[in-house]
Coordinates of C-alpha atoms in Angstrom, one line a residue:
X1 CA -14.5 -39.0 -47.9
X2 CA -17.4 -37.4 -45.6
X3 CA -16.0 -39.5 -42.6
X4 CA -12.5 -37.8 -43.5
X5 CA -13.9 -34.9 -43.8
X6 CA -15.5 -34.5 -40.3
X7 CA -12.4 -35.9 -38.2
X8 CA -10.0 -33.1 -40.3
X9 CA -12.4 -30.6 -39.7
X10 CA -12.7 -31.7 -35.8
X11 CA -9.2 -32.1 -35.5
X12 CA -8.9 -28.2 -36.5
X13 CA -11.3 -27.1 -33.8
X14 CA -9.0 -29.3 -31.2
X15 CA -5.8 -27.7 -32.3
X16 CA -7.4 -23.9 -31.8
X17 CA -6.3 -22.1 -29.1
X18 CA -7.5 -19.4 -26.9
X19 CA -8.8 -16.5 -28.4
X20 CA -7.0 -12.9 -27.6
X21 CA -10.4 -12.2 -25.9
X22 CA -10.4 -15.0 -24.2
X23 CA -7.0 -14.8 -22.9
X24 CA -7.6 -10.8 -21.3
X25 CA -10.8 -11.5 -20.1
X26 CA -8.4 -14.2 -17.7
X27 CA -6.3 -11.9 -16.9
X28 CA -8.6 -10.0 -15.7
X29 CA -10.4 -12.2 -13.6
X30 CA -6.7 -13.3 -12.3
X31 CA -6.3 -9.5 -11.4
X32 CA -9.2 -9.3 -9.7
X33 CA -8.7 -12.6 -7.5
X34 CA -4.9 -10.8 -6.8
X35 CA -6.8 -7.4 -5.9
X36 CA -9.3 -9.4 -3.6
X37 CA -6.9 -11.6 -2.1
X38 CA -4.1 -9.4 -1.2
X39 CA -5.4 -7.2 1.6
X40 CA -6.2 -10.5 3.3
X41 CA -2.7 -11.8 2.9
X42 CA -1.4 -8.6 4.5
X43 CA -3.7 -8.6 7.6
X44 CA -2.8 -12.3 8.1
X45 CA 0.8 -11.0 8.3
X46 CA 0.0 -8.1 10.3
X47 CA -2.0 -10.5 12.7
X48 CA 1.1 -12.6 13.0
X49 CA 3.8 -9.4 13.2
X50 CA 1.3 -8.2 16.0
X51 CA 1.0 -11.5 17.5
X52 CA 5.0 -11.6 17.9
X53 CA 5.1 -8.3 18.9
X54 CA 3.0 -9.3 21.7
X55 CA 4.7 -12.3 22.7
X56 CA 8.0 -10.3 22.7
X57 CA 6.3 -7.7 25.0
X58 CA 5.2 -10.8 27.4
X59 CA 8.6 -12.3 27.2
X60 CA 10.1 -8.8 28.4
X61 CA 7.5 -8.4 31.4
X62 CA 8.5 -11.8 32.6
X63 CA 12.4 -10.6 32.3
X64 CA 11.1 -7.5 34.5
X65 CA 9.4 -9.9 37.4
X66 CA 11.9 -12.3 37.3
X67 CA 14.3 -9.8 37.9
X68 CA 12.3 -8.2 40.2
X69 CA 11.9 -11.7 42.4
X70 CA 15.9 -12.2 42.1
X71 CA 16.5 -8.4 43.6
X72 CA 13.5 -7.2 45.1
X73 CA 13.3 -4.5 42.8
X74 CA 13.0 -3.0 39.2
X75 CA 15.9 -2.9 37.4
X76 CA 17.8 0.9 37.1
X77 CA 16.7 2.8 34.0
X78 CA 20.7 3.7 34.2
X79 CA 22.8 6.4 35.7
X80 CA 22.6 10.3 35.1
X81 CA 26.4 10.0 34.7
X82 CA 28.1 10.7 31.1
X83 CA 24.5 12.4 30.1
X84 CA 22.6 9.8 30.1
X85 CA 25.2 7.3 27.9
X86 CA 25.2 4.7 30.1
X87 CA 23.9 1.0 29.5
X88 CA 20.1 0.9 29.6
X89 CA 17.5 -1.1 31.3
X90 CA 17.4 -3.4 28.7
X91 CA 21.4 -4.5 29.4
X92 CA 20.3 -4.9 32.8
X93 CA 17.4 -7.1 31.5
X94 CA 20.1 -9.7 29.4
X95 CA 20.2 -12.8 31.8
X96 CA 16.2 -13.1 32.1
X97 CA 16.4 -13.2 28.1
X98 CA 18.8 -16.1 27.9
X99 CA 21.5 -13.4 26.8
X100 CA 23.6 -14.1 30.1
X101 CA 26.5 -14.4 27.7
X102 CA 26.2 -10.7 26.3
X103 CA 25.4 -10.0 29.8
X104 CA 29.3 -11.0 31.1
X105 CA 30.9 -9.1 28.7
X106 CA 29.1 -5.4 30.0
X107 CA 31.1 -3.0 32.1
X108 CA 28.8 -0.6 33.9
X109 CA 31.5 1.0 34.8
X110 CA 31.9 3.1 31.4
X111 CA 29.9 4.6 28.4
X112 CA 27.5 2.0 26.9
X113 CA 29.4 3.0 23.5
X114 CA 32.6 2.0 25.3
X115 CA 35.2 -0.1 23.3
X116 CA 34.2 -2.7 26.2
X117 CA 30.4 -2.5 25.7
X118 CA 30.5 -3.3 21.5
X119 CA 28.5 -6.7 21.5
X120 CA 25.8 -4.9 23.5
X121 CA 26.0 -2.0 21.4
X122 CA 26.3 -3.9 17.9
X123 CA 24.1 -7.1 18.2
X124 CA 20.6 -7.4 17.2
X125 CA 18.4 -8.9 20.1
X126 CA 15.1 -10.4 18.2
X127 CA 12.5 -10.0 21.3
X128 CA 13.5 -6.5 21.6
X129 CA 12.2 -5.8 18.2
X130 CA 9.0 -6.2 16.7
X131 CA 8.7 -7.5 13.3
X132 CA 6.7 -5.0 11.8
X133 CA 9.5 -2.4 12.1
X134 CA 12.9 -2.1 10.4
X135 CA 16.0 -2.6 12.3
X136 CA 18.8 -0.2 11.0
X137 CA 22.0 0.3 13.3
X138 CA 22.3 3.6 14.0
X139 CA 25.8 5.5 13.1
X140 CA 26.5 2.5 11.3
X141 CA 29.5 4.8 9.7
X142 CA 31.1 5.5 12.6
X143 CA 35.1 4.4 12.5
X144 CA 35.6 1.4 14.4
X145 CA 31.8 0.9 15.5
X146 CA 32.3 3.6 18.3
X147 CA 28.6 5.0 18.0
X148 CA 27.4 2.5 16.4
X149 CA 24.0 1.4 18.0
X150 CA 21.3 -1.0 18.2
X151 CA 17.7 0.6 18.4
X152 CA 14.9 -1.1 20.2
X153 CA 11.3 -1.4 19.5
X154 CA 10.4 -1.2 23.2
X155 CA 10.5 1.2 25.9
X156 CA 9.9 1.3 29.9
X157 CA 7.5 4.5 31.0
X158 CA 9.2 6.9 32.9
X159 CA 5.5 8.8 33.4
X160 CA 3.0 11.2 31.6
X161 CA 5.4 14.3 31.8
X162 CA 8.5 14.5 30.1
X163 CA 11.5 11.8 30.2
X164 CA 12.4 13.3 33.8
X165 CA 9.5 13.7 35.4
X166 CA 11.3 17.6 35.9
X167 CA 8.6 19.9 37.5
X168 CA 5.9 17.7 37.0
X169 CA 3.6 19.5 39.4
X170 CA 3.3 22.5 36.4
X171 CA 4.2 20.5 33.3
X172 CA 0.5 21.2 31.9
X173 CA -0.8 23.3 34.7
X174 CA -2.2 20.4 36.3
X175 CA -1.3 18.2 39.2
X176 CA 0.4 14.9 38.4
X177 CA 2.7 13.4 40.9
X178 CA 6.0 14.2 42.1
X179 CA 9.3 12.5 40.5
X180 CA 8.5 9.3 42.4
X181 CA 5.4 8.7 39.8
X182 CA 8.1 6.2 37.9
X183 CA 8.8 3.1 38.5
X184 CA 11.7 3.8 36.4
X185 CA 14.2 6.6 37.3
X186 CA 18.0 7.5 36.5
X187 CA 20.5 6.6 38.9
X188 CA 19.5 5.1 42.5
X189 CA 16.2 6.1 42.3
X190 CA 15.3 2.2 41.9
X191 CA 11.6 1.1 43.1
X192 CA 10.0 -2.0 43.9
X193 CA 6.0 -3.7 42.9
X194 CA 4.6 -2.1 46.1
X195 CA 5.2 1.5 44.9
X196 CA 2.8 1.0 41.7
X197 CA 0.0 2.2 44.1
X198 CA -2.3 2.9 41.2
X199 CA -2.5 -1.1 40.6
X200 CA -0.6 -3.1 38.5
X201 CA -3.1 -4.2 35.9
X202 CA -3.9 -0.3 35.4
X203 CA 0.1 1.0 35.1
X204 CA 1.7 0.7 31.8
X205 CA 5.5 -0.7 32.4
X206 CA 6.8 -1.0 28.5
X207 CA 5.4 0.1 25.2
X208 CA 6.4 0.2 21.6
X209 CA 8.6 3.2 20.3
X210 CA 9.6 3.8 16.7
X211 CA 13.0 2.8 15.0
X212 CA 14.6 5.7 13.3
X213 CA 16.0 4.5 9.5
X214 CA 19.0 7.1 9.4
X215 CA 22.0 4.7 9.9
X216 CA 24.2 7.6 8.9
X217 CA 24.1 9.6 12.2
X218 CA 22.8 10.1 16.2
X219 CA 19.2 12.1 15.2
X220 CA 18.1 11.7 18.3
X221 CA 18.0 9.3 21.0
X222 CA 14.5 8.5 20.4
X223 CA 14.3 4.3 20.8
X224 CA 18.2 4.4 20.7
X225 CA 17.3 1.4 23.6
X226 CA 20.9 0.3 24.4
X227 CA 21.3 3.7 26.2
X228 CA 19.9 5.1 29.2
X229 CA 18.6 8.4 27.8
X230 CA 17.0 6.6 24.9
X231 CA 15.7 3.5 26.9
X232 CA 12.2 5.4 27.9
X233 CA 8.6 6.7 26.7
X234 CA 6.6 8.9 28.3
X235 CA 2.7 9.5 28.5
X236 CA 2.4 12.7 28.0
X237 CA 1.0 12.6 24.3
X238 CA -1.1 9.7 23.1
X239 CA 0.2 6.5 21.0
X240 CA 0.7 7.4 17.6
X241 CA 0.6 10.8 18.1
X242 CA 0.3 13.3 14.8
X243 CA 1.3 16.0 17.2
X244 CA 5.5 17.3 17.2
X245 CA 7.7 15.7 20.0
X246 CA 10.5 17.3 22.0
X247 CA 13.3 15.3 21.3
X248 CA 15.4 16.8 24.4
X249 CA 18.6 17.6 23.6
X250 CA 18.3 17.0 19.6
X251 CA 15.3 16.5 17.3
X252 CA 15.6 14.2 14.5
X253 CA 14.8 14.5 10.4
X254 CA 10.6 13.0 10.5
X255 CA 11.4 11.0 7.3
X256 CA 14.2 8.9 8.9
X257 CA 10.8 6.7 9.7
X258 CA 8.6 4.8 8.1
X259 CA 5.8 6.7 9.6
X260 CA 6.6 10.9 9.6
X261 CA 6.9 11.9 13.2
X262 CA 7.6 15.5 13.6
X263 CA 10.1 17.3 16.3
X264 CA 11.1 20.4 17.7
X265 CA 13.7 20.9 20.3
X266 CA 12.0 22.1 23.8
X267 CA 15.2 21.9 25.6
X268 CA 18.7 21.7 25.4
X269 CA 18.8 18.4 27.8
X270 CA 18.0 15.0 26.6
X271 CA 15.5 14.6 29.9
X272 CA 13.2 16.9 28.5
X273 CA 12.2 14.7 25.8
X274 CA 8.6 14.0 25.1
X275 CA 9.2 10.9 23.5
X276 CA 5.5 9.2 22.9
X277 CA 4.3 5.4 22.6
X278 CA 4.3 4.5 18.9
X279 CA 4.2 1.4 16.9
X280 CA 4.0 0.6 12.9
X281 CA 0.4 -1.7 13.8
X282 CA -2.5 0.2 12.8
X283 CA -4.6 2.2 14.9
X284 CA -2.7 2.0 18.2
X285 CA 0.0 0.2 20.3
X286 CA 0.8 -2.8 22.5
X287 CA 1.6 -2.0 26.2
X288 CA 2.9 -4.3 29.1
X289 CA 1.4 -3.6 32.3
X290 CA 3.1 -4.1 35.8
X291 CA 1.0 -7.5 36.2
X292 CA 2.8 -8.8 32.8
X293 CA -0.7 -8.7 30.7
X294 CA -0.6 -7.1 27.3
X295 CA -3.2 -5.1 26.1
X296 CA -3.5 -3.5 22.8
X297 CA -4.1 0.5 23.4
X298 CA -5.7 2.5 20.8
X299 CA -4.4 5.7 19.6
X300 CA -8.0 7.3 20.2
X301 CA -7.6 6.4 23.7
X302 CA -8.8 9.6 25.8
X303 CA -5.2 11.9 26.9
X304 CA -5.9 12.0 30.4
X305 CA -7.0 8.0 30.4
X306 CA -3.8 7.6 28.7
X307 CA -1.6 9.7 31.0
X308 CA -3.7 8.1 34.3
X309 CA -2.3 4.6 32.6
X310 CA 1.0 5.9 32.4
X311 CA 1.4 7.1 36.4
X312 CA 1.8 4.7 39.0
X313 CA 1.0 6.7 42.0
X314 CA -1.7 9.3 40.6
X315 CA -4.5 7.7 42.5
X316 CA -6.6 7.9 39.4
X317 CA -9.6 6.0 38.6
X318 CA -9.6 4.5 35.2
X319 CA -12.6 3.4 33.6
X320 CA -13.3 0.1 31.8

């Protein structure tokens, strides 16, 4: 009876589960595990995003030189005519990405937002975006796709005034260059390596630029990449600026992006945009330089370092 006894009251002590103490006081160490582990998780992905990103920017220097070796020079940033809606650099750009099919179906000869020029206009092109931003096609509402638009996560410098280098010599009050500074310049104002005088380890060629999330509407040709007037950054304000950009010829809504970026219209005409280097990674932006090497510049970088890194015949002496 003892024995019987012992094994019944054994058999209870094996059958109890946990207690409601118990069971919180897992939970909470789960939470905390969660809580420790998840900041981790998200830099990993950020590492990887940024590594991409990177690797995209690489991908579209080596698009630029190999262009560059097939013509002898850069490609156009596009033509002044139709206001700056022609097709971009980045059309240009399509047979060094492996997009020589897109390329064939382009007609130069009319708007980018042509009924000829749709695939360009409509199709998503991964190594122009980077994967820590959000790809929305702009004016998705617009009848038949007419507007409709692709924005791009990338941008060539057009120099450290605004978009059109116009007046440079008393944009701040203090001598720049003259409209040659750019290697990249509307209409036939093409250049080749030899005019990046300042060196092309210390001239930034393309940088990140954020993707507007209004898919209702134009707001803006800021990043709008497929077209010449949106194709562009310029160093005039540092990467990741807090300050208010001229949008040119309109200014945009600042919550259409992930990250608020104020606006005010300076000027009635798209060129004298002030449209600054800016990317969704923390603390700064990836730049191509004119030797193809990526860097990663930080958005406390010095203004005038920045804008000497963003001329290419300033004859300025950047420091390590």
């Amino acid at each position: 009876m003892k024995s019987l006894s012992l094994c019944s009251e054994n058999s209870a002590r094996a059958k109890r589960g946990f207690t409601l103490v118990e069971l919180l006081v897992v939970i909470a160490i789960i939470g905390v595990l969660v809580a420790l582990l998840l900041p981790a998780v998200q830099q990993a992905r950020e590492a990887a995003r940024r590594a991409q990103c990177v690797n995209n920017l690489k991908n579209i220097g080596l698009a630029m030189h190999n262009y560059h070796d097939t013509y002898r020079n850069f490609p156009y940033l596009g033509f002044s005519d139709w206001n700056g809606d022609t097709i971009s650099v980045f059309g240009r750009l399509l047979p060094f990405i492996e997009q020589s099919a897109m390329y064939d179906t382009l007609d130069f000869s009319v708007r980018a937002n042509d009924g000829n020029n749709r695939l360009y206009r409509t199709t998503p092109i991964d190594v122009y975006s980077c994967p820590s931003e959000t790809v929305t096609l702009g004016e998705s509402n617009s009848g038949n796709n007419h507007w409709s638009h692709q924005r791009y996560s990338y941008a060539v410098c057009v120099g450290n005034t605004n978009y059109d280098q116009h007046d440079a010599n008393n944009w701040d009050g203090t001598y720049t260059y003259d409209n040659g500074g750019s290697a990249f310049k509307m209409g036939e104002n093409i250049r080749s390596m030899a005019s990046i005088t300042d060196g092309t380890s210390n001239s930034v060629m393309v940088s990140e630029v954020p993707m507007n999330q209004n898919d209702q509407g134009w707001q803006g040709m800021y990043a709008a990449g497929i077209y010449a007037s949106g194709a562009g950054f310029t160093g005039y304000l540092t990467p990741n600026t807090k300050a208010s950009i001229d949008g040119g010829r309109r200014c945009w809504n600042p919550d259409d992006y992930l990250q608020k970026i104020p606006c005010h219209g300076g000027s009635d005409r798209w060129w004298g945009a002030t449209f600054a280097a800016f990317s969704m990674h923390p603390g700064g932006v990836n730049a191509c330089n004119f030797d193809g090497s990526v860097s990663f510049v930080p958005e406390t970088i010095d203004i005038w370092a920045w804008r000497a890194r963003t001329s290419t015949q300033g004859g300025e002496v950047i420091g390590q």
